[in-house]
Amino acid sequence: MKGLKKLFLGIMMLLMGAVAFGAEMDLSKVTLKDVNGMSYSFGKDGKPTYVKFWASWCPICLSGLEDIDNLSKEKKDFEVVTVVSPGLVGEKKTEDFKKWYKSLEYKNIKVLLDEKGELSNMLNVRVYPTSVVVNKAGKAEKVLPGHLEKAEIKNYFLLK
């Protein structure tokens, strides 16, 4: 029982460290390309942004893509983007990922490619999925490991 308690506390410290590490990180100077080759910069449109880090091999991530697609097409006061890291952490290489992703036929999801893992490292992303709340100035306010439901995502932006 003592070992289980230590394991639980260790996991909680790791998760809390991930949340704290992302606070106040300035993403406004980060520019990534999406799967269509278009550049994206955080905070350039003056809207807060929900960011979902995910991987093609993660079943929890894949099960949440339909909600992300639906949320992306809704009229709202925040933007929705997702980030994958082709060629890193077991992810497909860039061209293989693009081909695979296009076969899924999601029409509304903006998928950014963090090919060098710079954004993932900056925010200390250690698990998939991980969500990040970015304010309108492009600063990460919260890093939240694990899956968030559509209603939970909306609540982060309604409270602003």
PDB file of C-alpha atoms in Angstrom:
ATOM      1  CA  MET A   1       0.000   0.000   0.000  1.00  0.00           C
ATOM      2  CA  LYS A   2       2.869   2.358   0.809  1.00  0.00           C
ATOM      3  CA  GLY A   3       4.379   1.802  -2.650  1.00  0.00           C
ATOM      4  CA  LEU A   4       1.049   2.515  -4.331  1.00  0.00           C
ATOM      5  CA  LYS A   5       0.724   5.769  -2.402  1.00  0.00           C
ATOM      6  CA  LYS A   6       4.245   6.816  -3.462  1.00  0.00           C
ATOM      7  CA  LEU A   7       3.439   5.972  -7.088  1.00  0.00           C
ATOM      8  CA  PHE A   8       0.217   7.999  -6.951  1.00  0.00           C
ATOM      9  CA  LEU A   9       1.978  10.993  -5.385  1.00  0.00           C
ATOM     10  CA  GLY A  10       4.776  10.757  -7.965  1.00  0.00           C
ATOM     11  CA  ILE A  11       2.291  10.775 -10.831  1.00  0.00           C
ATOM     12  CA  MET A  12       0.416  13.731  -9.330  1.00  0.00           C
ATOM     13  CA  MET A  13       3.660  15.685  -8.924  1.00  0.00           C
ATOM     14  CA  LEU A  14       4.560  14.954 -12.542  1.00  0.00           C
ATOM     15  CA  LEU A  15       1.151  16.092 -13.764  1.00  0.00           C
ATOM     16  CA  MET A  16       1.167  19.216 -11.614  1.00  0.00           C
ATOM     17  CA  GLY A  17       4.675  20.000 -12.836  1.00  0.00           C
ATOM     18  CA  ALA A  18       3.444  19.802 -16.413  1.00  0.00           C
ATOM     19  CA  VAL A  19       0.597  22.193 -15.620  1.00  0.00           C
ATOM     20  CA  ALA A  20       2.844  24.667 -13.818  1.00  0.00           C
ATOM     21  CA  PHE A  21       5.593  24.521 -16.428  1.00  0.00           C
ATOM     22  CA  GLY A  22       3.296  25.695 -19.211  1.00  0.00           C
ATOM     23  CA  ALA A  23       2.037  28.730 -17.331  1.00  0.00           C
ATOM     24  CA  GLU A  24       3.152  32.054 -18.790  1.00  0.00           C
ATOM     25  CA  MET A  25       4.985  30.468 -21.731  1.00  0.00           C
ATOM     26  CA  ASP A  26       4.953  32.900 -24.653  1.00  0.00           C
ATOM     27  CA  LEU A  27       3.922  31.079 -27.821  1.00  0.00           C
ATOM     28  CA  SER A  28       3.411  34.232 -29.890  1.00  0.00           C
ATOM     29  CA  LYS A  29       6.812  33.824 -31.540  1.00  0.00           C
ATOM     30  CA  VAL A  30       6.146  30.183 -32.468  1.00  0.00           C
ATOM     31  CA  THR A  31       5.156  29.555 -36.076  1.00  0.00           C
ATOM     32  CA  LEU A  32       4.178  26.096 -37.300  1.00  0.00           C
ATOM     33  CA  LYS A  33       2.950  24.812 -40.654  1.00  0.00           C
ATOM     34  CA  ASP A  34      -0.310  22.929 -40.928  1.00  0.00           C
ATOM     35  CA  VAL A  35      -0.907  19.764 -42.959  1.00  0.00           C
ATOM     36  CA  ASN A  36      -1.685  21.967 -45.992  1.00  0.00           C
ATOM     37  CA  GLY A  37       1.584  23.925 -45.733  1.00  0.00           C
ATOM     38  CA  MET A  38      -0.005  27.110 -44.345  1.00  0.00           C
ATOM     39  CA  SER A  39       1.807  28.979 -41.534  1.00  0.00           C
ATOM     40  CA  TYR A  40       0.144  29.474 -38.156  1.00  0.00           C
ATOM     41  CA  SER A  41       1.228  31.769 -35.292  1.00  0.00           C
ATOM     42  CA  PHE A  42      -0.384  31.811 -31.846  1.00  0.00           C
ATOM     43  CA  GLY A  43      -2.117  35.024 -30.811  1.00  0.00           C
ATOM     44  CA  LYS A  44      -1.965  36.677 -34.264  1.00  0.00           C
ATOM     45  CA  ASP A  45      -5.746  36.838 -34.623  1.00  0.00           C
ATOM     46  CA  GLY A  46      -6.292  38.246 -31.120  1.00  0.00           C
ATOM     47  CA  LYS A  47      -8.376  35.250 -29.998  1.00  0.00           C
ATOM     48  CA  PRO A  48      -7.640  32.782 -27.226  1.00  0.00           C
ATOM     49  CA  THR A  49      -6.836  29.294 -28.503  1.00  0.00           C
ATOM     50  CA  TYR A  50      -7.504  25.734 -27.411  1.00  0.00           C
ATOM     51  CA  VAL A  51      -4.604  23.464 -28.447  1.00  0.00           C
ATOM     52  CA  LYS A  52      -4.812  19.674 -28.407  1.00  0.00           C
ATOM     53  CA  PHE A  53      -1.559  17.708 -28.646  1.00  0.00           C
ATOM     54  CA  TRP A  54      -2.233  14.224 -29.985  1.00  0.00           C
ATOM     55  CA  ALA A  55      -0.728  11.267 -31.852  1.00  0.00           C
ATOM     56  CA  SER A  56      -2.023   8.919 -34.531  1.00  0.00           C
ATOM     57  CA  TRP A  57      -1.177   5.889 -32.390  1.00  0.00           C
ATOM     58  CA  CYS A  58      -3.160   7.130 -29.358  1.00  0.00           C
ATOM     59  CA  PRO A  59      -6.656   5.545 -29.195  1.00  0.00           C
ATOM     60  CA  ILE A  60      -7.929   8.153 -26.711  1.00  0.00           C
ATOM     61  CA  CYS A  61      -6.737  10.928 -29.031  1.00  0.00           C
ATOM     62  CA  LEU A  62      -8.419   9.359 -32.043  1.00  0.00           C
ATOM     63  CA  SER A  63     -11.695   8.851 -30.198  1.00  0.00           C
ATOM     64  CA  GLY A  64     -11.814  12.610 -29.465  1.00  0.00           C
ATOM     65  CA  LEU A  65     -11.178  13.841 -33.025  1.00  0.00           C
ATOM     66  CA  GLU A  66     -14.848  13.887 -34.006  1.00  0.00           C
ATOM     67  CA  ASP A  67     -15.611  16.225 -31.081  1.00  0.00           C
ATOM     68  CA  ILE A  68     -12.663  18.436 -32.071  1.00  0.00           C
ATOM     69  CA  ASP A  69     -13.923  18.511 -35.674  1.00  0.00           C
ATOM     70  CA  ASN A  70     -17.398  19.547 -34.486  1.00  0.00           C
ATOM     71  CA  LEU A  71     -16.040  22.123 -32.036  1.00  0.00           C
ATOM     72  CA  SER A  72     -13.806  23.565 -34.765  1.00  0.00           C
ATOM     73  CA  LYS A  73     -16.756  24.374 -37.012  1.00  0.00           C
ATOM     74  CA  GLU A  74     -18.882  25.994 -34.287  1.00  0.00           C
ATOM     75  CA  LYS A  75     -19.067  29.775 -33.998  1.00  0.00           C
ATOM     76  CA  LYS A  76     -17.208  30.648 -30.798  1.00  0.00           C
ATOM     77  CA  ASP A  77     -14.924  33.254 -29.243  1.00  0.00           C
ATOM     78  CA  PHE A  78     -11.832  31.039 -29.318  1.00  0.00           C
ATOM     79  CA  GLU A  79      -9.835  29.161 -31.908  1.00  0.00           C
ATOM     80  CA  VAL A  80      -9.201  25.403 -31.953  1.00  0.00           C
ATOM     81  CA  VAL A  81      -5.965  23.883 -33.249  1.00  0.00           C
ATOM     82  CA  THR A  82      -4.289  20.524 -32.832  1.00  0.00           C
ATOM     83  CA  VAL A  83      -0.596  19.667 -32.826  1.00  0.00           C
ATOM     84  CA  VAL A  84       1.218  16.474 -33.814  1.00  0.00           C
ATOM     85  CA  SER A  85       4.958  15.770 -33.933  1.00  0.00           C
ATOM     86  CA  PRO A  86       5.733  13.791 -37.100  1.00  0.00           C
ATOM     87  CA  GLY A  87       8.757  11.522 -36.801  1.00  0.00           C
ATOM     88  CA  LEU A  88       8.922  11.934 -33.010  1.00  0.00           C
ATOM     89  CA  VAL A  89       7.608   9.870 -30.099  1.00  0.00           C
ATOM     90  CA  GLY A  90       6.470   7.027 -32.350  1.00  0.00           C
ATOM     91  CA  GLU A  91       4.555   9.281 -34.751  1.00  0.00           C
ATOM     92  CA  LYS A  92       4.529   8.643 -38.498  1.00  0.00           C
ATOM     93  CA  LYS A  93       6.940  10.643 -40.678  1.00  0.00           C
ATOM     94  CA  THR A  94       5.506  13.910 -42.054  1.00  0.00           C
ATOM     95  CA  GLU A  95       4.387  12.738 -45.498  1.00  0.00           C
ATOM     96  CA  ASP A  96       3.022   9.442 -44.158  1.00  0.00           C
ATOM     97  CA  PHE A  97       1.126  11.324 -41.450  1.00  0.00           C
ATOM     98  CA  LYS A  98      -0.370  13.811 -43.931  1.00  0.00           C
ATOM     99  CA  LYS A  99      -1.543  11.004 -46.213  1.00  0.00           C
ATOM    100  CA  TRP A 100      -2.984   9.032 -43.291  1.00  0.00           C
ATOM    101  CA  TYR A 101      -4.687  12.086 -41.783  1.00  0.00           C
ATOM    102  CA  LYS A 102      -6.308  13.147 -45.059  1.00  0.00           C
ATOM    103  CA  SER A 103      -7.826   9.647 -45.323  1.00  0.00           C
ATOM    104  CA  LEU A 104      -9.782  10.358 -42.098  1.00  0.00           C
ATOM    105  CA  GLU A 105     -11.750  13.073 -43.922  1.00  0.00           C
ATOM    106  CA  TYR A 106     -12.118  15.510 -41.046  1.00  0.00           C
ATOM    107  CA  LYS A 107     -12.996  18.823 -42.668  1.00  0.00           C
ATOM    108  CA  ASN A 108     -12.639  21.374 -39.862  1.00  0.00           C
ATOM    109  CA  ILE A 109      -9.623  20.439 -37.742  1.00  0.00           C
ATOM    110  CA  LYS A 110      -6.508  22.594 -38.063  1.00  0.00           C
ATOM    111  CA  VAL A 111      -3.562  20.191 -37.630  1.00  0.00           C
ATOM    112  CA  LEU A 112      -0.203  21.865 -36.974  1.00  0.00           C
ATOM    113  CA  LEU A 113       3.068  19.988 -37.446  1.00  0.00           C
ATOM    114  CA  ASP A 114       5.633  20.346 -34.658  1.00  0.00           C
ATOM    115  CA  GLU A 115       8.295  18.489 -36.647  1.00  0.00           C
ATOM    116  CA  LYS A 116      11.204  19.308 -34.348  1.00  0.00           C
ATOM    117  CA  GLY A 117       9.198  18.925 -31.141  1.00  0.00           C
ATOM    118  CA  GLU A 118      10.017  22.487 -30.104  1.00  0.00           C
ATOM    119  CA  LEU A 119       6.504  23.406 -28.974  1.00  0.00           C
ATOM    120  CA  SER A 120       6.046  20.070 -27.201  1.00  0.00           C
ATOM    121  CA  ASN A 121       9.327  20.565 -25.374  1.00  0.00           C
ATOM    122  CA  MET A 122       8.562  24.185 -24.534  1.00  0.00           C
ATOM    123  CA  LEU A 123       5.280  23.149 -22.885  1.00  0.00           C
ATOM    124  CA  ASN A 124       6.716  19.967 -21.372  1.00  0.00           C
ATOM    125  CA  VAL A 125       4.133  17.730 -23.091  1.00  0.00           C
ATOM    126  CA  ARG A 126       4.685  14.209 -21.749  1.00  0.00           C
ATOM    127  CA  VAL A 127       1.393  12.417 -22.448  1.00  0.00           C
ATOM    128  CA  TYR A 128      -1.142  12.272 -25.264  1.00  0.00           C
ATOM    129  CA  PRO A 129      -3.589  13.818 -25.393  1.00  0.00           C
ATOM    130  CA  THR A 130      -2.577  17.047 -23.678  1.00  0.00           C
ATOM    131  CA  SER A 131      -4.573  20.264 -23.859  1.00  0.00           C
ATOM    132  CA  VAL A 132      -3.242  23.799 -23.658  1.00  0.00           C
ATOM    133  CA  VAL A 133      -5.212  26.983 -23.083  1.00  0.00           C
ATOM    134  CA  VAL A 134      -3.554  29.942 -24.822  1.00  0.00           C
ATOM    135  CA  ASN A 135      -4.724  33.495 -24.166  1.00  0.00           C
ATOM    136  CA  LYS A 136      -5.351  36.096 -26.875  1.00  0.00           C
ATOM    137  CA  ALA A 137      -1.774  37.419 -26.524  1.00  0.00           C
ATOM    138  CA  GLY A 138      -0.360  33.978 -27.348  1.00  0.00           C
ATOM    139  CA  LYS A 139       0.689  33.018 -23.823  1.00  0.00           C
ATOM    140  CA  ALA A 140      -0.003  29.497 -22.537  1.00  0.00           C
ATOM    141  CA  GLU A 141      -2.086  29.781 -19.379  1.00  0.00           C
ATOM    142  CA  LYS A 142      -2.754  26.114 -18.644  1.00  0.00           C
ATOM    143  CA  VAL A 143      -1.291  22.786 -19.707  1.00  0.00           C
ATOM    144  CA  LEU A 144      -3.691  19.956 -18.935  1.00  0.00           C
ATOM    145  CA  PRO A 145      -2.551  16.348 -19.461  1.00  0.00           C
ATOM    146  CA  GLY A 146      -5.294  13.936 -20.508  1.00  0.00           C
ATOM    147  CA  HIS A 147      -8.515  14.010 -22.488  1.00  0.00           C
ATOM    148  CA  LEU A 148     -10.994  16.876 -22.216  1.00  0.00           C
ATOM    149  CA  GLU A 149     -14.603  16.604 -23.312  1.00  0.00           C
ATOM    150  CA  LYS A 150     -16.049  19.267 -25.626  1.00  0.00           C
ATOM    151  CA  ALA A 151     -18.065  20.844 -22.775  1.00  0.00           C
ATOM    152  CA  GLU A 152     -14.943  21.036 -20.580  1.00  0.00           C
ATOM    153  CA  ILE A 153     -13.022  22.788 -23.362  1.00  0.00           C
ATOM    154  CA  LYS A 154     -15.795  25.348 -23.815  1.00  0.00           C
ATOM    155  CA  ASN A 155     -15.883  26.010 -20.061  1.00  0.00           C
ATOM    156  CA  TYR A 156     -12.236  27.095 -20.046  1.00  0.00           C
ATOM    157  CA  PHE A 157     -13.122  29.888 -22.457  1.00  0.00           C
ATOM    158  CA  LEU A 158     -16.514  30.830 -21.003  1.00  0.00           C
ATOM    159  CA  LEU A 159     -14.838  31.657 -17.700  1.00  0.00           C
ATOM    160  CA  LYS A 160     -12.669  34.334 -19.341  1.00  0.00           C
TER     161      LYS A 160
END
